[in-house]
Amino acid sequence: MPVGDIATADTVIATDLREWAITPETDSVAAGSIGFATENTGAESHEMVVARAPSIESLPTADDGAVDEAAFSGDQELIGEVEAYPAGDACDGTFDMDPGDYVLFCNLVETEPDGTQVSHFAEGMATTFTVTE
């Protein structure tokens, strides 16, 4: 389900989601209403969470390897997310973003048939993103 109206975005960025990467067509844009036209080219469901944070490593994690969004503090802030959607689909998300450093990540955790848990974030499905003046 889309977040916001991408037709009203100041900038639209095509963004690829797949195992284990989030790849926007650019890693820096000017502040404003930013639309992410995401496409899941992977084999599994994915989501894209947008958080203001100085780095990937600065994000707090839970025991399962996912980002603990409830533990954000200081210069970390949850901006919003494109909820999980299936492989082969596309979904848009539009967010008002001020200048600063951001992290885009998938925070899904799957339980495999053998009972092990796989955190998409822990597998490396995160990237940094900069919003300029």
mmCIF file with all atom_site columns, C-alpha atoms in Angstrom, residues 53-127:
data_model
loop_
_atom_site.group_PDB
_atom_site.id
_atom_site.type_symbol
_atom_site.label_atom_id
_atom_site.label_alt_id
_atom_site.label_comp_id
_atom_site.label_asym_id
_atom_site.label_entity_id
_atom_site.label_seq_id
_atom_site.pdbx_PDB_ins_code
_atom_site.Cartn_x
_atom_site.Cartn_y
_atom_site.Cartn_z
_atom_site.occupancy
_atom_site.B_iso_or_equiv
_atom_site.pdbx_formal_charge
_atom_site.auth_seq_id
_atom_site.auth_comp_id
_atom_site.auth_asym_id
_atom_site.auth_atom_id
_atom_site.pdbx_PDB_model_num
ATOM 1  C CA . ALA A 1 53  ? 20.329 8.469   11.810 1.00 0.00 ? 53  ALA A CA 1
ATOM 2  C CA . PRO A 1 54  ? 24.038 9.264   11.462 1.00 0.00 ? 54  PRO A CA 1
ATOM 3  C CA . SER A 1 55  ? 24.956 5.771   10.203 1.00 0.00 ? 55  SER A CA 1
ATOM 4  C CA . ILE A 1 56  ? 23.796 2.185   9.800  1.00 0.00 ? 56  ILE A CA 1
ATOM 5  C CA . GLU A 1 57  ? 25.996 1.158   12.724 1.00 0.00 ? 57  GLU A CA 1
ATOM 6  C CA . SER A 1 58  ? 24.355 3.717   15.026 1.00 0.00 ? 58  SER A CA 1
ATOM 7  C CA . LEU A 1 59  ? 20.947 2.017   14.832 1.00 0.00 ? 59  LEU A CA 1
ATOM 8  C CA . PRO A 1 60  ? 20.012 -0.023  17.927 1.00 0.00 ? 60  PRO A CA 1
ATOM 9  C CA . THR A 1 61  ? 19.349 -3.711  17.284 1.00 0.00 ? 61  THR A CA 1
ATOM 10 C CA . ALA A 1 62  ? 17.258 -6.334  19.029 1.00 0.00 ? 62  ALA A CA 1
ATOM 11 C CA . ASP A 1 63  ? 18.289 -9.901  19.845 1.00 0.00 ? 63  ASP A CA 1
ATOM 12 C CA . ASP A 1 64  ? 16.900 -11.124 16.500 1.00 0.00 ? 64  ASP A CA 1
ATOM 13 C CA . GLY A 1 65  ? 19.191 -8.756  14.560 1.00 0.00 ? 65  GLY A CA 1
ATOM 14 C CA . ALA A 1 66  ? 16.419 -6.366  13.499 1.00 0.00 ? 66  ALA A CA 1
ATOM 15 C CA . VAL A 1 67  ? 16.528 -2.645  14.238 1.00 0.00 ? 67  VAL A CA 1
ATOM 16 C CA . ASP A 1 68  ? 14.840 -1.884  17.569 1.00 0.00 ? 68  ASP A CA 1
ATOM 17 C CA . GLU A 1 69  ? 12.777 1.095   16.415 1.00 0.00 ? 69  GLU A CA 1
ATOM 18 C CA . ALA A 1 70  ? 11.430 1.628   19.952 1.00 0.00 ? 70  ALA A CA 1
ATOM 19 C CA . ALA A 1 71  ? 14.999 2.234   21.184 1.00 0.00 ? 71  ALA A CA 1
ATOM 20 C CA . PHE A 1 72  ? 15.728 5.215   18.915 1.00 0.00 ? 72  PHE A CA 1
ATOM 21 C CA . SER A 1 73  ? 17.217 8.124   20.840 1.00 0.00 ? 73  SER A CA 1
ATOM 22 C CA . GLY A 1 74  ? 19.157 11.333  20.374 1.00 0.00 ? 74  GLY A CA 1
ATOM 23 C CA . ASP A 1 75  ? 19.751 11.990  16.688 1.00 0.00 ? 75  ASP A CA 1
ATOM 24 C CA . GLN A 1 76  ? 17.678 8.974   15.539 1.00 0.00 ? 76  GLN A CA 1
ATOM 25 C CA . GLU A 1 77  ? 14.097 9.359   14.313 1.00 0.00 ? 77  GLU A CA 1
ATOM 26 C CA . LEU A 1 78  ? 11.685 7.086   12.472 1.00 0.00 ? 78  LEU A CA 1
ATOM 27 C CA . ILE A 1 79  ? 10.389 9.006   9.436  1.00 0.00 ? 79  ILE A CA 1
ATOM 28 C CA . GLY A 1 80  ? 8.103  6.317   8.001  1.00 0.00 ? 80  GLY A CA 1
ATOM 29 C CA . GLU A 1 81  ? 8.033  3.163   5.952  1.00 0.00 ? 81  GLU A CA 1
ATOM 30 C CA . VAL A 1 82  ? 6.785  1.399   2.884  1.00 0.00 ? 82  VAL A CA 1
ATOM 31 C CA . GLU A 1 83  ? 5.182  -1.699  4.421  1.00 0.00 ? 83  GLU A CA 1
ATOM 32 C CA . ALA A 1 84  ? 6.276  -5.165  3.321  1.00 0.00 ? 84  ALA A CA 1
ATOM 33 C CA . TYR A 1 85  ? 5.095  -6.258  -0.101 1.00 0.00 ? 85  TYR A CA 1
ATOM 34 C CA . PRO A 1 86  ? 5.714  -9.330  -2.278 1.00 0.00 ? 86  PRO A CA 1
ATOM 35 C CA . ALA A 1 87  ? 8.487  -10.038 -4.749 1.00 0.00 ? 87  ALA A CA 1
ATOM 36 C CA . GLY A 1 88  ? 7.784  -8.726  -8.227 1.00 0.00 ? 88  GLY A CA 1
ATOM 37 C CA . ASP A 1 89  ? 5.585  -5.871  -7.006 1.00 0.00 ? 89  ASP A CA 1
ATOM 38 C CA . ALA A 1 90  ? 6.225  -2.137  -6.685 1.00 0.00 ? 90  ALA A CA 1
ATOM 39 C CA . CYS A 1 91  ? 5.112  0.339   -4.025 1.00 0.00 ? 91  CYS A CA 1
ATOM 40 C CA . ASP A 1 92  ? 5.667  4.067   -3.535 1.00 0.00 ? 92  ASP A CA 1
ATOM 41 C CA . GLY A 1 93  ? 6.455  6.011   -0.393 1.00 0.00 ? 93  GLY A CA 1
ATOM 42 C CA . THR A 1 94  ? 6.591  9.787   -0.069 1.00 0.00 ? 94  THR A CA 1
ATOM 43 C CA . PHE A 1 95  ? 8.150  11.423  2.983  1.00 0.00 ? 95  PHE A CA 1
ATOM 44 C CA . ASP A 1 96  ? 8.911  14.996  4.074  1.00 0.00 ? 96  ASP A CA 1
ATOM 45 C CA . MET A 1 97  ? 12.642 14.988  4.758  1.00 0.00 ? 97  MET A CA 1
ATOM 46 C CA . ASP A 1 98  ? 14.781 17.754  6.227  1.00 0.00 ? 98  ASP A CA 1
ATOM 47 C CA . PRO A 1 99  ? 18.523 18.065  5.565  1.00 0.00 ? 99  PRO A CA 1
ATOM 48 C CA . GLY A 1 100 ? 20.530 15.395  7.328  1.00 0.00 ? 100 GLY A CA 1
ATOM 49 C CA . ASP A 1 101 ? 21.773 11.808  7.299  1.00 0.00 ? 101 ASP A CA 1
ATOM 50 C CA . TYR A 1 102 ? 19.328 8.941   6.888  1.00 0.00 ? 102 TYR A CA 1
ATOM 51 C CA . VAL A 1 103 ? 19.318 5.162   6.721  1.00 0.00 ? 103 VAL A CA 1
ATOM 52 C CA . LEU A 1 104 ? 16.992 3.170   4.452  1.00 0.00 ? 104 LEU A CA 1
ATOM 53 C CA . PHE A 1 105 ? 16.553 -0.428  5.631  1.00 0.00 ? 105 PHE A CA 1
ATOM 54 C CA . CYS A 1 106 ? 14.384 -3.534  5.555  1.00 0.00 ? 106 CYS A CA 1
ATOM 55 C CA . ASN A 1 107 ? 13.426 -4.593  9.069  1.00 0.00 ? 107 ASN A CA 1
ATOM 56 C CA . LEU A 1 108 ? 11.669 -7.877  8.307  1.00 0.00 ? 108 LEU A CA 1
ATOM 57 C CA . VAL A 1 109 ? 12.561 -10.982 10.301 1.00 0.00 ? 109 VAL A CA 1
ATOM 58 C CA . GLU A 1 110 ? 11.638 -14.355 8.829  1.00 0.00 ? 110 GLU A CA 1
ATOM 59 C CA . THR A 1 111 ? 11.495 -17.739 10.510 1.00 0.00 ? 111 THR A CA 1
ATOM 60 C CA . GLU A 1 112 ? 12.972 -20.391 8.248  1.00 0.00 ? 112 GLU A CA 1
ATOM 61 C CA . PRO A 1 113 ? 11.541 -23.953 8.110  1.00 0.00 ? 113 PRO A CA 1
ATOM 62 C CA . ASP A 1 114 ? 14.295 -25.141 10.470 1.00 0.00 ? 114 ASP A CA 1
ATOM 63 C CA . GLY A 1 115 ? 13.258 -22.516 13.033 1.00 0.00 ? 115 GLY A CA 1
ATOM 64 C CA . THR A 1 116 ? 16.179 -20.129 12.566 1.00 0.00 ? 116 THR A CA 1
ATOM 65 C CA . GLN A 1 117 ? 15.382 -16.446 12.278 1.00 0.00 ? 117 GLN A CA 1
ATOM 66 C CA . VAL A 1 118 ? 16.768 -14.323 9.465  1.00 0.00 ? 118 VAL A CA 1
ATOM 67 C CA . SER A 1 119 ? 16.858 -10.548 9.886  1.00 0.00 ? 119 SER A CA 1
ATOM 68 C CA . HIS A 1 120 ? 16.977 -8.738  6.564  1.00 0.00 ? 120 HIS A CA 1
ATOM 69 C CA . PHE A 1 121 ? 18.762 -5.821  8.293  1.00 0.00 ? 121 PHE A CA 1
ATOM 70 C CA . ALA A 1 122 ? 21.385 -8.132  9.816  1.00 0.00 ? 122 ALA A CA 1
ATOM 71 C CA . GLU A 1 123 ? 21.922 -9.646  6.346  1.00 0.00 ? 123 GLU A CA 1
ATOM 72 C CA . GLY A 1 124 ? 22.976 -6.183  5.177  1.00 0.00 ? 124 GLY A CA 1
ATOM 73 C CA . MET A 1 125 ? 19.746 -4.799  3.724  1.00 0.00 ? 125 MET A CA 1
ATOM 74 C CA . ALA A 1 126 ? 20.458 -1.165  4.595  1.00 0.00 ? 126 ALA A CA 1
ATOM 75 C CA . THR A 1 127 ? 21.996 1.870   2.946  1.00 0.00 ? 127 THR A CA 1
#
